[in-house]
PDB file of C-alpha atoms in Angstrom:
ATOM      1  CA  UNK A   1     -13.452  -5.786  13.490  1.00 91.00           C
ATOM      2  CA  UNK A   2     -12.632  -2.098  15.326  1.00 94.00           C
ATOM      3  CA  UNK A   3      -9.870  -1.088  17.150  1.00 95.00           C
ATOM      4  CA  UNK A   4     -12.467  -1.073  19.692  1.00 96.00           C
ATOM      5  CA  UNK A   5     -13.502  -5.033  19.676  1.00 96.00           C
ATOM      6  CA  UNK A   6     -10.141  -5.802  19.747  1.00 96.00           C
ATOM      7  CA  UNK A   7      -9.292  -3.874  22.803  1.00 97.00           C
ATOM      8  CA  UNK A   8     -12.710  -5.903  24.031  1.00 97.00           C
ATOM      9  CA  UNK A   9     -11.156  -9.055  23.170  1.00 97.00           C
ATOM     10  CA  UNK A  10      -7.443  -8.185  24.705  1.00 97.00           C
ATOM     11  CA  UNK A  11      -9.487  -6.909  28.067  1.00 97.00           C
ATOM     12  CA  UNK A  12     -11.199 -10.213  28.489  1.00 96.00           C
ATOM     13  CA  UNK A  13      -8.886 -12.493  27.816  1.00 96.00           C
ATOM     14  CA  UNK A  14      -5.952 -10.385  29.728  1.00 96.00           C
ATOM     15  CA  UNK A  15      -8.332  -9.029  32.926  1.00 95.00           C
ATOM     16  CA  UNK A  16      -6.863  -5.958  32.393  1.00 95.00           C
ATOM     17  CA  UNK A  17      -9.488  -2.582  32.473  1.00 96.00           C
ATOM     18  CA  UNK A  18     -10.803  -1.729  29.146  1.00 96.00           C
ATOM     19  CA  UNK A  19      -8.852   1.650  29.767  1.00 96.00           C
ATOM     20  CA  UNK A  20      -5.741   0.363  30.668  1.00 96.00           C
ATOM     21  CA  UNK A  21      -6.233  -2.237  27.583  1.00 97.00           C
ATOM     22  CA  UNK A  22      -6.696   1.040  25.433  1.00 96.00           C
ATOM     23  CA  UNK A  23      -3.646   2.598  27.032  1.00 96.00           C
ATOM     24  CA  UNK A  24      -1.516  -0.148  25.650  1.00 97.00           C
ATOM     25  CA  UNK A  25      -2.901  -0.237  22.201  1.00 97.00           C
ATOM     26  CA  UNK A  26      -2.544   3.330  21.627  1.00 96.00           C
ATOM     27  CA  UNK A  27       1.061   2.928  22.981  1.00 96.00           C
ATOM     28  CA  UNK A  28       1.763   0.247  20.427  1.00 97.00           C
ATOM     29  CA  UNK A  29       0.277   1.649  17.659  1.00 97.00           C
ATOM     30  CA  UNK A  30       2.048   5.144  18.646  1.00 96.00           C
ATOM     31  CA  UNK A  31       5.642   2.932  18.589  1.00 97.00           C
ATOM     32  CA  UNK A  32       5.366   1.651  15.521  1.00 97.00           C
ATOM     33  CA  UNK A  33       4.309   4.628  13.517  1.00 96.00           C
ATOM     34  CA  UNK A  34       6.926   7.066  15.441  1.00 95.00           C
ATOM     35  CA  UNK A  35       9.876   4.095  14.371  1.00 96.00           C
ATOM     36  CA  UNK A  36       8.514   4.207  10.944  1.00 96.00           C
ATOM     37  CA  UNK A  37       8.758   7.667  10.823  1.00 94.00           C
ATOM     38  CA  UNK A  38      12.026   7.641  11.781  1.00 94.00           C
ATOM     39  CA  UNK A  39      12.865   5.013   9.060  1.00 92.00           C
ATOM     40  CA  UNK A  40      13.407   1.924  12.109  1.00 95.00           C
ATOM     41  CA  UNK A  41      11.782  -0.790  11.740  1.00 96.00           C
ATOM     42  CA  UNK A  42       9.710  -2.766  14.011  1.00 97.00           C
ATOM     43  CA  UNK A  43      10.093  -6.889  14.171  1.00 97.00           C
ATOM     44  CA  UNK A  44       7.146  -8.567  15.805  1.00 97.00           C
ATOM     45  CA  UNK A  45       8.538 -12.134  16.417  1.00 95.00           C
ATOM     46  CA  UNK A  46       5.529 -15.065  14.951  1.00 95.00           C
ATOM     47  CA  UNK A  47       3.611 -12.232  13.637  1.00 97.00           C
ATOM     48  CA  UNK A  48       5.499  -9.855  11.160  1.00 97.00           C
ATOM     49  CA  UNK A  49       7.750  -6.183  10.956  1.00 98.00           C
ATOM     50  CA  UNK A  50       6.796  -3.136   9.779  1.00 98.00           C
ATOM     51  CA  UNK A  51       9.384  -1.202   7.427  1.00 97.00           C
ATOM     52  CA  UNK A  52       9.951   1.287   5.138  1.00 96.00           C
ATOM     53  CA  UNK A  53      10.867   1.279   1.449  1.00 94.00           C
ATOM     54  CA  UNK A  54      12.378   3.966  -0.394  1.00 92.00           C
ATOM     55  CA  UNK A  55      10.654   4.420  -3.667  1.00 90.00           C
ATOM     56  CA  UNK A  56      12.997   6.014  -6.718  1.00 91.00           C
ATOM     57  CA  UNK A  57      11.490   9.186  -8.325  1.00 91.00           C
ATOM     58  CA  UNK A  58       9.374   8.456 -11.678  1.00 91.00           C
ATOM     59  CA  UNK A  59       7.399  10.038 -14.011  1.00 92.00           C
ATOM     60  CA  UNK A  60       3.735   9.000 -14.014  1.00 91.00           C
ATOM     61  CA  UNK A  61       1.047   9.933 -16.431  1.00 92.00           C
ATOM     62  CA  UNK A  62      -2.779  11.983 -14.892  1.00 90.00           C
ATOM     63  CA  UNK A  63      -4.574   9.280 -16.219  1.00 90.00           C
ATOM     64  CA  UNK A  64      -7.232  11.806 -16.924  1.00 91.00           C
ATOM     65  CA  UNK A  65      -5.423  14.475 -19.159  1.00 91.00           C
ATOM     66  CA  UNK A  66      -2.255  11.953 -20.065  1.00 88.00           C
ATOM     67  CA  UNK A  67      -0.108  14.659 -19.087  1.00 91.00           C
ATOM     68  CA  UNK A  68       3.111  13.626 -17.681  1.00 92.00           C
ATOM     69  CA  UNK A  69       3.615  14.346 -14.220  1.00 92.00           C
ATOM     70  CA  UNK A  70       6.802  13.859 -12.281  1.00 91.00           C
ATOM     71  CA  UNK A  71       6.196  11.791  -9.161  1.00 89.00           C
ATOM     72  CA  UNK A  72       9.228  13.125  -6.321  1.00 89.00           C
ATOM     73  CA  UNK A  73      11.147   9.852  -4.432  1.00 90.00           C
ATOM     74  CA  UNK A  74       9.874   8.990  -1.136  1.00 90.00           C
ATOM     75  CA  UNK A  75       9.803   6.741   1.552  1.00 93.00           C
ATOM     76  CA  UNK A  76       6.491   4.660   2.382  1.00 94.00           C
ATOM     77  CA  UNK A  77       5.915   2.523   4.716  1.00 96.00           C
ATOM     78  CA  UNK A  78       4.477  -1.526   4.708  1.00 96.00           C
ATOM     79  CA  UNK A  79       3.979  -4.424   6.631  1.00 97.00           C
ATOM     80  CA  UNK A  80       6.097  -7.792   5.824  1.00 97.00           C
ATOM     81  CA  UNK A  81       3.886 -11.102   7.201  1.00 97.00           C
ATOM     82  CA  UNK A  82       5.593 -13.770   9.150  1.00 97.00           C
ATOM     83  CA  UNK A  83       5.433 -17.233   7.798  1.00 96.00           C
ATOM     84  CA  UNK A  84       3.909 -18.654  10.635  1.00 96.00           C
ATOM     85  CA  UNK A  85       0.923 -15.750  10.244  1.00 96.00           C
ATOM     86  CA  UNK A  86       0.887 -16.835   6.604  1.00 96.00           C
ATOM     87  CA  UNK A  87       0.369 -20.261   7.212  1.00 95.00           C
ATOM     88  CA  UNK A  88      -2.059 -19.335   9.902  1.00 95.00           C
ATOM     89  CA  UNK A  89      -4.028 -17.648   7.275  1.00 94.00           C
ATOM     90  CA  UNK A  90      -4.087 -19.782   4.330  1.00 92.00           C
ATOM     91  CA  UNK A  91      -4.869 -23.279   6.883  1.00 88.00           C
ATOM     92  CA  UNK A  92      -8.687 -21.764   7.292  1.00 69.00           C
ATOM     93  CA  UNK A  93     -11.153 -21.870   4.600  1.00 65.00           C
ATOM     94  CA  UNK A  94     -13.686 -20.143   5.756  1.00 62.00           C
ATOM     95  CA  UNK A  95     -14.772 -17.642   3.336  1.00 65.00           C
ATOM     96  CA  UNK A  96     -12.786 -13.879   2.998  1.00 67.00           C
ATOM     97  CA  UNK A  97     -15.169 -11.177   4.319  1.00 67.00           C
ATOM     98  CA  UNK A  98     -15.877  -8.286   1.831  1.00 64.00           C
ATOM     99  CA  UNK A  99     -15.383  -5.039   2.759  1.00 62.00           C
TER     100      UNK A  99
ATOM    101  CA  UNK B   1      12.692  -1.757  17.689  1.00 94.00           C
ATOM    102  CA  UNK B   2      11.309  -5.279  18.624  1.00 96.00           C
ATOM    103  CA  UNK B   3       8.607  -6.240  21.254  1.00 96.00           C
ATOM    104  CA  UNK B   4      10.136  -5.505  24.432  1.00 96.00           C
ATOM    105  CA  UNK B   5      11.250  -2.638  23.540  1.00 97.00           C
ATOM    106  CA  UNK B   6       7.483  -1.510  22.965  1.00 97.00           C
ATOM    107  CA  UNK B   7       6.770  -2.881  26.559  1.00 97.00           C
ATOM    108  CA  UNK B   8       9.664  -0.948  27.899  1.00 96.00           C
ATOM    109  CA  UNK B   9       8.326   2.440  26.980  1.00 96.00           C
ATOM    110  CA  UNK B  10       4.649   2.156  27.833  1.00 97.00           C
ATOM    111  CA  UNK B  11       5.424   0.893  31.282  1.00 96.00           C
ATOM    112  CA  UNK B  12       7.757   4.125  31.176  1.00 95.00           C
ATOM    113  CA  UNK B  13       4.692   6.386  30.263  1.00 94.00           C
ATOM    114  CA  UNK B  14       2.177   4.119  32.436  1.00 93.00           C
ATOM    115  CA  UNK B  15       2.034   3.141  35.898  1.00 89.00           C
ATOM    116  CA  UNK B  16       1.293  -0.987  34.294  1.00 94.00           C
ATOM    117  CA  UNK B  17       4.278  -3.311  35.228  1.00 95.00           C
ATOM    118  CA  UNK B  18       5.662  -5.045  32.105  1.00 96.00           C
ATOM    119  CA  UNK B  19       4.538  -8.489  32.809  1.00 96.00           C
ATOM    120  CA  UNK B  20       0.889  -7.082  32.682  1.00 95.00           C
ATOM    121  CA  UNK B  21       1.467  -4.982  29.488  1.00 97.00           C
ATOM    122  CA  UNK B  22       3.762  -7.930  27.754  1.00 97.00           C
ATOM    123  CA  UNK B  23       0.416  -9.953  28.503  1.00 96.00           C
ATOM    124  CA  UNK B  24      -1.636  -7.370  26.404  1.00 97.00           C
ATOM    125  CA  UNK B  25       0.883  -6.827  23.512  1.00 97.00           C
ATOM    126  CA  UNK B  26       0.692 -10.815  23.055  1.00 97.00           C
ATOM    127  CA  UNK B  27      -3.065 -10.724  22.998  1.00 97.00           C
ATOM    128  CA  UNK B  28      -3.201  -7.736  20.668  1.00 97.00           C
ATOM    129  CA  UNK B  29      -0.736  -9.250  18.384  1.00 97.00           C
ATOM    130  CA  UNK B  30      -2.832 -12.864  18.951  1.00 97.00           C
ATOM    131  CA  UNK B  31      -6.282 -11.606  18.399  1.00 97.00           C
ATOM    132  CA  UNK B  32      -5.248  -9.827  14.986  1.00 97.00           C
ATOM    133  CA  UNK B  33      -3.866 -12.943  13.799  1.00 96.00           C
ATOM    134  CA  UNK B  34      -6.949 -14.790  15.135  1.00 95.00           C
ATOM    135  CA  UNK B  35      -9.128 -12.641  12.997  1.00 95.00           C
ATOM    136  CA  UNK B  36      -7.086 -12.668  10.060  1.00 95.00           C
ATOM    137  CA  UNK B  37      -7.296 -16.339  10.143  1.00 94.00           C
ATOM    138  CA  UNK B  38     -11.067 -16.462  10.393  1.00 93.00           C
ATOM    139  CA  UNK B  39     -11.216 -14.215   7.130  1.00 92.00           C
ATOM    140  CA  UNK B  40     -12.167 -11.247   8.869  1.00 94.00           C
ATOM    141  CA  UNK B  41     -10.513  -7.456   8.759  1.00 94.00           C
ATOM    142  CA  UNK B  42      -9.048  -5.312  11.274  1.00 96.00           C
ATOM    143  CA  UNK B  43      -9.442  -1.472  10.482  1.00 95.00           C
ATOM    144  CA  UNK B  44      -7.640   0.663  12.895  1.00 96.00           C
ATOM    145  CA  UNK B  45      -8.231   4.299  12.216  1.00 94.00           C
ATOM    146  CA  UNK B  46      -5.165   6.255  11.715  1.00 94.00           C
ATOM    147  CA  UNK B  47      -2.885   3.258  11.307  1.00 96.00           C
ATOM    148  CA  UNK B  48      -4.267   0.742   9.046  1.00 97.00           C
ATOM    149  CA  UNK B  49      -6.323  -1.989   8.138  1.00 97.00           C
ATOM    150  CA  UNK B  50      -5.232  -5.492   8.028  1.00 97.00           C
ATOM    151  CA  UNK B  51      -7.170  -8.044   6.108  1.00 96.00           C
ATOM    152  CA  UNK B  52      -6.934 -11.438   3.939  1.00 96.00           C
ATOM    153  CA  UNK B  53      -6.808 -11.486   0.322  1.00 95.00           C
ATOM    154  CA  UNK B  54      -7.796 -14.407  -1.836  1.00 93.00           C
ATOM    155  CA  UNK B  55      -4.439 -15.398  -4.928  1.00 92.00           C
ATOM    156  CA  UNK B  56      -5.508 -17.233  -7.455  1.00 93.00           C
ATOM    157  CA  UNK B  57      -4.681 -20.508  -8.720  1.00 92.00           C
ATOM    158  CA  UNK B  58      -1.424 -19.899 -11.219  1.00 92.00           C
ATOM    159  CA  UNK B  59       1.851 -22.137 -12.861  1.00 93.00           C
ATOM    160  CA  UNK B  60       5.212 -20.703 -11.864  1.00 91.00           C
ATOM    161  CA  UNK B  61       8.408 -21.419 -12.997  1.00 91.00           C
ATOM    162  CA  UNK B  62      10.975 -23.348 -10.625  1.00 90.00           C
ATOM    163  CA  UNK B  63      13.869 -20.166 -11.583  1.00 89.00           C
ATOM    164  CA  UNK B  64      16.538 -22.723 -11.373  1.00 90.00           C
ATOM    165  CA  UNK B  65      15.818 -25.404 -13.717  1.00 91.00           C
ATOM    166  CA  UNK B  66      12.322 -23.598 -15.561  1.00 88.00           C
ATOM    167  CA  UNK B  67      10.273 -26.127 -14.756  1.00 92.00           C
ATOM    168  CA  UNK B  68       6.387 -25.324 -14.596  1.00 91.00           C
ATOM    169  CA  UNK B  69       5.659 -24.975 -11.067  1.00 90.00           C
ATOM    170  CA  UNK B  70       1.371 -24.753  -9.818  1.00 91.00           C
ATOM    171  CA  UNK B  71       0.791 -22.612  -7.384  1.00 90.00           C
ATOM    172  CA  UNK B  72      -2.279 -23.647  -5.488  1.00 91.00           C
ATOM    173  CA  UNK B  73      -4.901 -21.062  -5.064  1.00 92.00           C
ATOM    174  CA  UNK B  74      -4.168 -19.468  -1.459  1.00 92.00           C
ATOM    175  CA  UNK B  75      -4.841 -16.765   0.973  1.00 94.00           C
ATOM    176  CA  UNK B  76      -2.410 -14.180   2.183  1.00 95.00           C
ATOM    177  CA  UNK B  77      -2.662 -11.199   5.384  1.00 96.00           C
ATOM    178  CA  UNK B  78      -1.699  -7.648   3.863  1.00 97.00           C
ATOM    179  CA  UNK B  79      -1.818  -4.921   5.711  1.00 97.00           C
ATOM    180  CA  UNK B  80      -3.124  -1.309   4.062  1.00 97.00           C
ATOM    181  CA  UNK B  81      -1.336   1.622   5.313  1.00 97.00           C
ATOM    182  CA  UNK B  82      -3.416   4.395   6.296  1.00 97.00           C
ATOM    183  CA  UNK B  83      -3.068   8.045   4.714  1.00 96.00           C
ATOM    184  CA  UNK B  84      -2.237   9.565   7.979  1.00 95.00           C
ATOM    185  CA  UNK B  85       0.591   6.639   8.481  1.00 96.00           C
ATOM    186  CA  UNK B  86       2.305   7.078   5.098  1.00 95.00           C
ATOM    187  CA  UNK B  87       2.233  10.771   5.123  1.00 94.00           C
ATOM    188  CA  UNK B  88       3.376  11.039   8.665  1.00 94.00           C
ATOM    189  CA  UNK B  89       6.316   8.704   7.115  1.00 94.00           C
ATOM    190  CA  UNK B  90       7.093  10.539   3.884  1.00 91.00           C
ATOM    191  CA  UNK B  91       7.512  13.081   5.837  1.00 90.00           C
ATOM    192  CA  UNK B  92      10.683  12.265   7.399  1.00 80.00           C
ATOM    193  CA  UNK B  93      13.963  13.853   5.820  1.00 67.00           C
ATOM    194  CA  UNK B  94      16.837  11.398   6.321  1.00 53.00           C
ATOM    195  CA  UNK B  95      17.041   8.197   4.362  1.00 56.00           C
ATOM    196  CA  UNK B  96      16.410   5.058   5.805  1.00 49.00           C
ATOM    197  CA  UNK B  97      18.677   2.949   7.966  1.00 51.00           C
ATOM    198  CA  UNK B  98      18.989   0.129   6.118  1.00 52.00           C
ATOM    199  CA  UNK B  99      17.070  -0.824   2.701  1.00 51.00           C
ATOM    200  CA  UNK B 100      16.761  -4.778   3.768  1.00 47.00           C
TER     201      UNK B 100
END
């Protein structure tokens, strides 16, 4: 699925026009991404939030050369899944599509 | 920042009312969770791609009492962060509000 079925799907089942459909899923996908990036979260009731985690600095190895290289603290961002989308999930069986 | 909140600034940079664009924030969040739950993925250039992942059967421990607990074999949602979304992140200087 593309942004641009789902904005299909969320036309048809809303009546609004595909462009005003697109207008509000560019507006929340702009939301979320300008709160992460200003370290807010975002809580989506029944569905999940979106947060960021501070990560300590460490030193990693290039797993090529087995140098040491020092990998610099830093803030990333990821997405916490309600319980009621979990259970959503897991109650199908129908098989996983590979990507 | 929670839903309405979203709702309250598009309909500031729109001319939709909020009813019609709390309508379409519902659906958006429905449909994704409607495709998740039908095994299928969601990639959403720029931001991310949600999809289903298949855990394994395993035996856990209760922590309390160290009792072998089974886990059933399951499937969770995840969400992959797109390159664009976690560098436009990291690349904020203050720290974080609150670490919860």
């Amino acid at each position: 699925m593309t942004k641009a079925d789902l904005v299909e799907t969320i036309a048809q089942t809303t009546g609004l026009s595909k462009k005003d459909t697109n207008v509000v899923v560019n507006g929340i996908l702009e939301n979320i991404s300008r709160a992460l990036s200003d370290g807010d979260k975002v809580e989506l009731r029944g569905f999940g939030s979106f947060k960021v985690k501070q990560r300590r600095s460490r030193r990693a190895r290039n797993p090529r050369t087995g140098n040491p290289v020092d990998v610099p603290a830093k803030l990333v961002p990821y997405f916490k899944a309600s319980n009621e989308l979990k259970d959503k999930v897991n109650s199908n069986t129908t098989p996983v599509e590979t990507i | 920042m929670t839903k309405a909140e979203i709702v309250e600034d598009i309909a500031a940079k729109t001319g939709l009312t909020k009813k019609e664009i709390a309508e379409a924030v519902d659906q958006f969040l429905k449909t994704v969770s409607d495709a998740l739950a039908e095994g299928k993925h969601l990639e959403i250039r720029g931001f991310g791609t949600f999809k289903v992942k298949q855990r394994k059967a395993r035996i856990a421990r209760n922590p309390r009492t160290g009792e072998p607990a089974p886990v059933p074999e399951r499937r969770v949602p995840v969400f992959k962060v797109s390159k664009e979304l976690k560098d436009l992140v990291a690349a904020q200087k203050q720290p974080t509000s609150t670490p919860q």
